[in-house]
Coordinates of C-alpha atoms in Angstrom, one line a residue:
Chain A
X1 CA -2.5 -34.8 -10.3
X2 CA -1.0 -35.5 -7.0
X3 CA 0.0 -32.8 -4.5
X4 CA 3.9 -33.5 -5.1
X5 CA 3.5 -33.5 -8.4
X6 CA 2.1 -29.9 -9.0
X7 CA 5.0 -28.3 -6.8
X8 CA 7.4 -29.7 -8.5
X9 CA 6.0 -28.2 -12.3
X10 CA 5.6 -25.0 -10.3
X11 CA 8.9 -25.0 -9.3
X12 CA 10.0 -26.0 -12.5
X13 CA 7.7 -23.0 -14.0
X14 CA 9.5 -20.7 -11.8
X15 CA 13.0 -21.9 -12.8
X16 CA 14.4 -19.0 -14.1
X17 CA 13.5 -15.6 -15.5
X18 CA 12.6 -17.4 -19.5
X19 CA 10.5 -19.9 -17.5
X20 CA 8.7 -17.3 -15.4
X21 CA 7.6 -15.2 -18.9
X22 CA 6.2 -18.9 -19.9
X23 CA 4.3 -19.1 -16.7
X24 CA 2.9 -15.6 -17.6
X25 CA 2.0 -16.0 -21.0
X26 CA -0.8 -19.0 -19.0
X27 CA -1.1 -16.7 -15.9
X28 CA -4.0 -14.3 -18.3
X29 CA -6.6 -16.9 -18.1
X30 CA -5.9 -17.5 -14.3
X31 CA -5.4 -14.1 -12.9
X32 CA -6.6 -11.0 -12.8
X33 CA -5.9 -7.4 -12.4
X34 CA -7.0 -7.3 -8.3
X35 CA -4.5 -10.2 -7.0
X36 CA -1.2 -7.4 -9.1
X37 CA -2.1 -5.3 -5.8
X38 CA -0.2 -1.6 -6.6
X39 CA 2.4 -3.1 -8.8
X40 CA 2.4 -1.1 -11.6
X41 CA 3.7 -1.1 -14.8
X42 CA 3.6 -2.3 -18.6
X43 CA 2.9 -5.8 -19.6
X44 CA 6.1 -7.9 -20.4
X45 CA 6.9 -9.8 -23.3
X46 CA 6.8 -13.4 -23.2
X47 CA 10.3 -15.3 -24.2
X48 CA 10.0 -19.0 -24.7
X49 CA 12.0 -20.8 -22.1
X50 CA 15.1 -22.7 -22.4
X51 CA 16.4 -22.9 -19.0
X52 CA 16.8 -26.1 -16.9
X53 CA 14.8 -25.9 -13.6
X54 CA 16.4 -24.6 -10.3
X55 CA 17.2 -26.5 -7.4
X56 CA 14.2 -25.2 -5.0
X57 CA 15.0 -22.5 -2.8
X58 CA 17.8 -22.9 0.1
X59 CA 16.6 -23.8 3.5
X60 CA 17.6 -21.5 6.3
X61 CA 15.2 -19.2 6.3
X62 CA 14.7 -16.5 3.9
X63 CA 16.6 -15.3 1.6
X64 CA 17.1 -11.4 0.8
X65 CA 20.7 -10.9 -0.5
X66 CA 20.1 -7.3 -1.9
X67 CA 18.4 -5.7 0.9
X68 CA 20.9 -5.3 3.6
X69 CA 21.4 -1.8 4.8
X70 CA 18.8 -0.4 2.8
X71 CA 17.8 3.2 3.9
X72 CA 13.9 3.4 3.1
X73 CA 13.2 5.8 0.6
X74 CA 12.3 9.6 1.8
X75 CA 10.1 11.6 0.7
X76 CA 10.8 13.3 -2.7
X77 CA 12.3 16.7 -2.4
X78 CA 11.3 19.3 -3.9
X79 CA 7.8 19.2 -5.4
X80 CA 7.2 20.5 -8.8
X81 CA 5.9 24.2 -8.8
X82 CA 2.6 23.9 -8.7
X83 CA 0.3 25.0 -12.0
X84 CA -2.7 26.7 -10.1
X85 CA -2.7 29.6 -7.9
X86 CA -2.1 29.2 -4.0
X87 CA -4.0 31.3 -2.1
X88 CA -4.4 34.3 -3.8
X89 CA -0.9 35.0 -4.7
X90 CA 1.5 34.2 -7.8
X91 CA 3.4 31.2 -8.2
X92 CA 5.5 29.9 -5.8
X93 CA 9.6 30.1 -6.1
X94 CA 11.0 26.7 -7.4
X95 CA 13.2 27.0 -4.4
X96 CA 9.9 26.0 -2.4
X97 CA 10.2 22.7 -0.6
X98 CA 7.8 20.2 -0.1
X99 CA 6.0 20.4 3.0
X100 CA 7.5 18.0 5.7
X101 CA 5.8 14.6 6.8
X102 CA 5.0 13.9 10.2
X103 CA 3.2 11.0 11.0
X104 CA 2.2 13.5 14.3
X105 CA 1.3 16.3 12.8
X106 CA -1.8 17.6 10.7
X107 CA -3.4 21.1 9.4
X108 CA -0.1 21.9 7.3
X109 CA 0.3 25.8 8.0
X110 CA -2.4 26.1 10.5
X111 CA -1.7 23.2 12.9
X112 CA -3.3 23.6 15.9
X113 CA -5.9 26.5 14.7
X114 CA -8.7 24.1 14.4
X115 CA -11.1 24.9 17.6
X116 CA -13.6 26.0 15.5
X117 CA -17.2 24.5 14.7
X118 CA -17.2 20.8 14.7
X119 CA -19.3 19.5 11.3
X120 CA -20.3 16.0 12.6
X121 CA -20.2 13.3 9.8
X122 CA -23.8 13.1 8.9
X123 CA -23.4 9.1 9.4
X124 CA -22.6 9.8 13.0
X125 CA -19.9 7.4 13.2
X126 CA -19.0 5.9 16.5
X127 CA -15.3 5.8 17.0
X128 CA -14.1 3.9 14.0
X129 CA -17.3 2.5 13.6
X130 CA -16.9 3.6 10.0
X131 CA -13.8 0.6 9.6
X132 CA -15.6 -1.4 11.2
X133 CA -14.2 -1.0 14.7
X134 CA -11.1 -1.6 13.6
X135 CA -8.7 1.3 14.7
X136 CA -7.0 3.1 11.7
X137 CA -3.4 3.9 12.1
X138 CA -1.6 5.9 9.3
X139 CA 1.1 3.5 7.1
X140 CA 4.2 6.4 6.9
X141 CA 5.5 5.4 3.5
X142 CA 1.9 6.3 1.9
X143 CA 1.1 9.7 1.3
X144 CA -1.2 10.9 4.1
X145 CA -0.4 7.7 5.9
X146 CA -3.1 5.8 3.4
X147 CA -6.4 7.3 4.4
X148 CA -6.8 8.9 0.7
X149 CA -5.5 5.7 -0.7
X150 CA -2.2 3.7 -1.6
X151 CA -0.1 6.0 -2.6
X152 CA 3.3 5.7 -1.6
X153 CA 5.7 8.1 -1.7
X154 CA 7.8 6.7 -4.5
X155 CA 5.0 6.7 -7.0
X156 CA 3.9 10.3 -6.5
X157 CA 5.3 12.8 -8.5
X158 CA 4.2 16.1 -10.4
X159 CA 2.8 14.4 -13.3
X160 CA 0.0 13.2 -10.6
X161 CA 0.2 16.6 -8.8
X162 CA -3.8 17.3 -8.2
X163 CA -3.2 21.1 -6.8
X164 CA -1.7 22.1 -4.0
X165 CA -1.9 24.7 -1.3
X166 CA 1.4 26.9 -0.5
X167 CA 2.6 28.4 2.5
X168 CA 4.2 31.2 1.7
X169 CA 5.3 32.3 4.7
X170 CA 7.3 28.5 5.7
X171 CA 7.8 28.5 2.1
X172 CA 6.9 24.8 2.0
X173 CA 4.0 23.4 -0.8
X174 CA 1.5 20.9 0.6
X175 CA 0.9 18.6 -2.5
X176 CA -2.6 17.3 -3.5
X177 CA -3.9 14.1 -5.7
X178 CA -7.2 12.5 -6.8
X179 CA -8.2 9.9 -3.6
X180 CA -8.6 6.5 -4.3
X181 CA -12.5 5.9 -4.8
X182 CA -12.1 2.8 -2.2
X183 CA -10.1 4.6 0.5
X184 CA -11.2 5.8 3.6
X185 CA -11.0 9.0 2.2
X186 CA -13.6 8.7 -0.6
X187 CA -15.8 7.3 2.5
X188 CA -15.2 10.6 3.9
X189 CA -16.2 12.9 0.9
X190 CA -19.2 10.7 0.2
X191 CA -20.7 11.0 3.5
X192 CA -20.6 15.1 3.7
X193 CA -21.5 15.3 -0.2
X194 CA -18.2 16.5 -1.0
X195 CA -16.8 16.4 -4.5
X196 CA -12.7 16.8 -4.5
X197 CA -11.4 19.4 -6.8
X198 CA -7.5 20.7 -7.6
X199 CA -6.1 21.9 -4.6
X200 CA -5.4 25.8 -5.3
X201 CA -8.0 28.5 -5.8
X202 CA -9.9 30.2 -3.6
X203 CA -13.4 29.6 -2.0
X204 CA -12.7 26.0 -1.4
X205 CA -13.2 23.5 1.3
X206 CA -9.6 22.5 2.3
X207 CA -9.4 19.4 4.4
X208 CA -6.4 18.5 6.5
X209 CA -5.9 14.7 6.9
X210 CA -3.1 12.7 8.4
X211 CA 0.4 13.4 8.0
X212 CA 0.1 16.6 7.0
X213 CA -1.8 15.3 3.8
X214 CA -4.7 18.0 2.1
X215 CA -7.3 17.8 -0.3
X216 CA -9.9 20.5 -1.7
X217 CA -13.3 20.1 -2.5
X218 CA -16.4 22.1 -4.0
X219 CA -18.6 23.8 -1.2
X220 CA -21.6 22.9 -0.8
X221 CA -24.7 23.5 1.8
X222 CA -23.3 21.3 5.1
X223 CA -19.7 22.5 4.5
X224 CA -18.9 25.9 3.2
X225 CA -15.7 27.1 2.0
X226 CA -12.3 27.1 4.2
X227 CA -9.8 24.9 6.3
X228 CA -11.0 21.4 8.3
X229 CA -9.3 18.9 10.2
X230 CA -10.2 16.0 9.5
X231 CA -10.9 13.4 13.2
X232 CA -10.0 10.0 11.5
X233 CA -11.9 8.3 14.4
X234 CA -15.2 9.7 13.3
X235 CA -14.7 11.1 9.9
X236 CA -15.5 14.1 11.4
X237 CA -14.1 17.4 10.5
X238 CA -13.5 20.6 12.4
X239 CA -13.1 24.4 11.4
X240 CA -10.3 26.3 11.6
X241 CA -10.7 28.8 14.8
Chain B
X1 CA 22.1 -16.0 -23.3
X2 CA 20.4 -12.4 -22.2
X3 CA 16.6 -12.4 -20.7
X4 CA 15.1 -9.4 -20.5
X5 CA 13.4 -8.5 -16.8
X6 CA 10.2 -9.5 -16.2
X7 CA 8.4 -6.2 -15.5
X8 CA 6.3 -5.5 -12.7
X9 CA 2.8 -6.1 -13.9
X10 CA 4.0 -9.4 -15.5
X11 CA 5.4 -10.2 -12.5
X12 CA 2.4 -10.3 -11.0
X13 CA 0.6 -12.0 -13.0
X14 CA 3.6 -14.8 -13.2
X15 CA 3.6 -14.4 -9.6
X16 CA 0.0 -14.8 -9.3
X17 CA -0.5 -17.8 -11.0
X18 CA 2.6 -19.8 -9.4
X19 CA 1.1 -19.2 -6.4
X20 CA -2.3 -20.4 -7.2
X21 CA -0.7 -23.4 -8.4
X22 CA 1.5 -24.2 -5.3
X23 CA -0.6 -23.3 -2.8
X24 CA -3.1 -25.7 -4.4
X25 CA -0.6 -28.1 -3.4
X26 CA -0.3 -26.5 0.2
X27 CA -2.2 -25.4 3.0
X28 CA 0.2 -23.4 4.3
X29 CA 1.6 -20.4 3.0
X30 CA 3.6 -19.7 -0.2
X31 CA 5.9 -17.4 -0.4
X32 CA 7.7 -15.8 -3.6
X33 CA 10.9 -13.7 -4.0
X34 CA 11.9 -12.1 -7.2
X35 CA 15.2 -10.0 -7.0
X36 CA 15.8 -7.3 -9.5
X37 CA 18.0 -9.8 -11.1
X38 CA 15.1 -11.7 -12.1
X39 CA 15.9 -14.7 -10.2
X40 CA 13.1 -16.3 -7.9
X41 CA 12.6 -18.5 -4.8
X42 CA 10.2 -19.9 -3.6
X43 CA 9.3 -20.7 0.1
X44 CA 6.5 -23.0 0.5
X45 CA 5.0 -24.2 3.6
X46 CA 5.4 -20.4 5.6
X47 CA 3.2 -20.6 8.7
X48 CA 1.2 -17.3 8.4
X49 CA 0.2 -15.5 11.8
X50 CA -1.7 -12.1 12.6
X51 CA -1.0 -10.4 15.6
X52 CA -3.2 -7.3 15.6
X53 CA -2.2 -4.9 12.5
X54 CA 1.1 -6.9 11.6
X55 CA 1.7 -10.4 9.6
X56 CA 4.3 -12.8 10.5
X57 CA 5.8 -15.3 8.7
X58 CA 7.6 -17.7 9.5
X59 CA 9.8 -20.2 7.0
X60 CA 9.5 -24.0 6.5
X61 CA 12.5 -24.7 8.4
X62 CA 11.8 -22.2 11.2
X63 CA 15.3 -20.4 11.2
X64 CA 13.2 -17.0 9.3
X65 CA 11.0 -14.9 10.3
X66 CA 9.5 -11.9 8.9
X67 CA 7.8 -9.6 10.8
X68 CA 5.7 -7.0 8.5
X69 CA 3.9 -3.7 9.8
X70 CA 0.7 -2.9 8.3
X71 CA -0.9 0.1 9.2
X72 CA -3.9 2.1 7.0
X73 CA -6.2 -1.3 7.2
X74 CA -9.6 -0.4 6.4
X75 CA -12.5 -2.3 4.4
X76 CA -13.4 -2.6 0.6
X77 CA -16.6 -4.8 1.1
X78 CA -15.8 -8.0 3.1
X79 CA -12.0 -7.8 2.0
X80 CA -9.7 -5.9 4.8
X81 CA -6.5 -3.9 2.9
X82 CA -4.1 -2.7 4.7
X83 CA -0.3 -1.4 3.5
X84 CA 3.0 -2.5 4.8
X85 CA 5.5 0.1 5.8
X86 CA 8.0 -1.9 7.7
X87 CA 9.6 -5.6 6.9
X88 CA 11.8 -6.8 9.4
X89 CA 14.0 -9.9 8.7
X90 CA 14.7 -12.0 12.0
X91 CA 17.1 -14.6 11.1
X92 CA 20.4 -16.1 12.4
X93 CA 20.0 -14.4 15.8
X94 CA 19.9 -11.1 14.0
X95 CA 17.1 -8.4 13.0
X96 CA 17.6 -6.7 9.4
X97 CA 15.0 -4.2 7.9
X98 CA 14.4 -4.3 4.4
X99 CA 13.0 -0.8 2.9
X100 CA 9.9 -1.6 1.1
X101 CA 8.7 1.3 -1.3
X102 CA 5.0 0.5 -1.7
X103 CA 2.7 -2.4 -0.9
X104 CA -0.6 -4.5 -0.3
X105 CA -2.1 -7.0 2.1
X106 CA -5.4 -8.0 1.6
X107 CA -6.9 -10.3 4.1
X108 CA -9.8 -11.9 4.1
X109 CA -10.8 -13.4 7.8
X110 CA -15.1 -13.8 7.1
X111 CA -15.9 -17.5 6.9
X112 CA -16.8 -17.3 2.9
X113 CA -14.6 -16.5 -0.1
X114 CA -14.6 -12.7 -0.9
X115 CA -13.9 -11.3 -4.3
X116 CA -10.4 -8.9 -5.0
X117 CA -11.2 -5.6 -5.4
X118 CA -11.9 -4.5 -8.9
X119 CA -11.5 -8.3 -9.9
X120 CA -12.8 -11.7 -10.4
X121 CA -10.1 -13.3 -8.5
X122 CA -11.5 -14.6 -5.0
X123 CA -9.4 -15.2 -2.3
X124 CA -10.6 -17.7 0.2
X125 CA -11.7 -17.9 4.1
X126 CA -9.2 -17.1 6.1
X127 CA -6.8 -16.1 3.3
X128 CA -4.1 -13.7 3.3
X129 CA -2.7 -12.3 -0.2
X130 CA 0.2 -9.6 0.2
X131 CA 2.9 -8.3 -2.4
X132 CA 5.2 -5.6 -2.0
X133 CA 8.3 -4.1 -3.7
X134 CA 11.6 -3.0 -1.8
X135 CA 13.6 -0.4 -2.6
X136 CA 16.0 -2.6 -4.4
X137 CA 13.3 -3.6 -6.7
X138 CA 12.7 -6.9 -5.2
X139 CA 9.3 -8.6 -5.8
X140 CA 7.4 -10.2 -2.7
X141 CA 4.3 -12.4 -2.9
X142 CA 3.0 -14.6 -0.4
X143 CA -0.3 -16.1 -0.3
X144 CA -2.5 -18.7 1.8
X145 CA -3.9 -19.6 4.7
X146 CA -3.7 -17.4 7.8
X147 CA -2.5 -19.8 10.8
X148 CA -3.4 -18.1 13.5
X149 CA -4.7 -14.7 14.0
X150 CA -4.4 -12.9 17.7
X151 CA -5.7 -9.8 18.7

């Protein structure tokens, strides 16, 4: 089948919106869950197509009619009370706000406390010789920039809630949820022999990553119990003073 | 006559195969755009270049560009993912953002084809596969060959 030929039945295919659920009801055998990426969602259901084909897309460039002055979306304010304890005390108020995101700023309550003992990664990474070389920068749409996985901000909500840790005193909640086996982060809690747990009750290792992001984890005999910074150029993480 | 939106997983897959399919026919790049309407275009021949942590692509015809800002890049095997935060569009002497909620780039830049993550799908040498939503709820796919890739 010549070149010409195949773009013009995949333009066809592509028609309109009845001719796109025909393409998908051929796509199963073709596809497969990896190349959806983070769109999520239910399957569709397959019409049969009745549409003439479209003329193909408009020179000029691209083409984004809906998008113009667009404010991207913030993070969602507040958080759901949270269902475990905080640190030691009750509930917190549903008045309680979500903690604030700055791509700057790490440790949540106890930024710049952490001059404590350094725990070295026991992979001794170079710098970013855990990626590879390649230097990470957080992604700000993604809850702690990405380094605990893909999460952006639009998809978290309490029904993915995985603990939290409150300030009581700033009155702001720092959310938690389960890392992303494949993320940076996972790399993290596999080197020290961590296992994540809900964020919330006491006697747990509490690690600060970027963008003010936290997640909590059993003790165990190379990291006891109590608040880290995490250095994303080593995977390192350091004590709280 | 009404048709019902194609949700997001099946616009995936939809999305998915068309571009298997085109980019069969093309070397270059293949871009797909699905607004919230439901209504798609299709951008074929995008020239595809990497400039250190962000993608650019530029149309056919050379009068778009967009300029998307990965950051959070990091490896699942051979396969680099990063996530877009930022889409810029520069086009008719003017620069627009367009708010994206959530994304994926994977890249592939070893000299053989690498498996997906958590799939059978490969993606070849060299190749780029991205898709994104905006906050409008338009779909964005684009997939092929990486042009040129700068440090």
């Amino acid at each position: 089948m010549s070149g010409a030929l195949r773009s013009v039945i995949a333009l066809v295919l592509m028609a309109s919106a009845p001719a796109a659920a025909l393409a998908q009801s051929h796509a199963s055998s073709h596809v497969s869950s990896g190349a959806a990426g983070h769109v999520s969602g239910g399957g569709g259901r397959v019409s049969t197509p009745s549409a003439p084909a479209a003329p193909p897309a408009q020179s000029h460039g691209f083409s984004f009619p809906n998008e113009s002055n667009v404010r991207p979306i913030a993070v969602p304010r507040p958080v759901a009370p949270p269902v475990s304890i905080g640190t030691g005390a009750s509930h917190a108020p549903t008045k309680y706000m979500h903690s604030p995101v700055n791509g700057n700023v790490t440790g949540g309550p106890y930024h710049g406390q952490f001059h404590g003992r350094v725990i070295y990664n026991p992979r001794r990474w170079g710098g970013w010789g855990w990626n590879r070389g390649i230097h990470w920068y957080p992604a700000p749409i993604y809850w702690g920039g990405g380094f605990w996985g893909p999460f952006g901000f639009s998809g978290l909500g309490a029904g993915l809630l995985f603990g939290s840790i409150i300030d009581y005193q700033d009155q702001a909640i720092y959310p938690s949820y389960q890392i992303e086996p494949s993320s940076p982060g996972a790399e993290l809690l596999q080197n020290y022999g961590l296992q994540q747990t809900e964020c919330g009750p006491p006697n747990l290792v509490v690690i600060w990553g970027p963008d003010n992001s936290v997640i909590c984890a059993y003790p165990n005999d190379l990291v006891g119990a109590g608040n880290y910074e995490l250095d994303p150029t080593t995977l390192t993480i350091v004590s709280q003073s | 006559m009404r048709f019902r939106p194609i949700r997001p997983r099946a616009y995936a897959l939809f999305a998915a195969f068309a571009i298997a399919t085109i980019s069969a026919a093309s070397a270059k790049g293949v871009t797909l755009v699905q607004q919230a309407d439901g209504s798609v275009r299709t951008y074929v021949d995008v020239n595809i270049r990497l400039s250190g942590q962000t993608l650019w692509l530029r149309s056919a015809d050379r009068k778009g560009v967009l300029k998307i800002g990965n950051g959070a890049c990091s490896f699942i095997g051979a396969i680099q993912r990063c996530l877009p935060y930022t889409v810029a569009l520069i086009q008719d002497g003017k620069t627009r953002q367009i708010a994206i909620l959530h994304g994926t780039v994977f890249l592939n830049l070893s000299k053989t084809a690498q498996h997906l993550p958590l799939s059978s799908e490969e993606l070849a040498p060299r190749t780029i596969l991205a898709l994104w939503r905006t906050v409008r709820g338009t779909y964005v796919t684009i997939k092929g060959s990486i042009d040129e890739v700068a440090p």
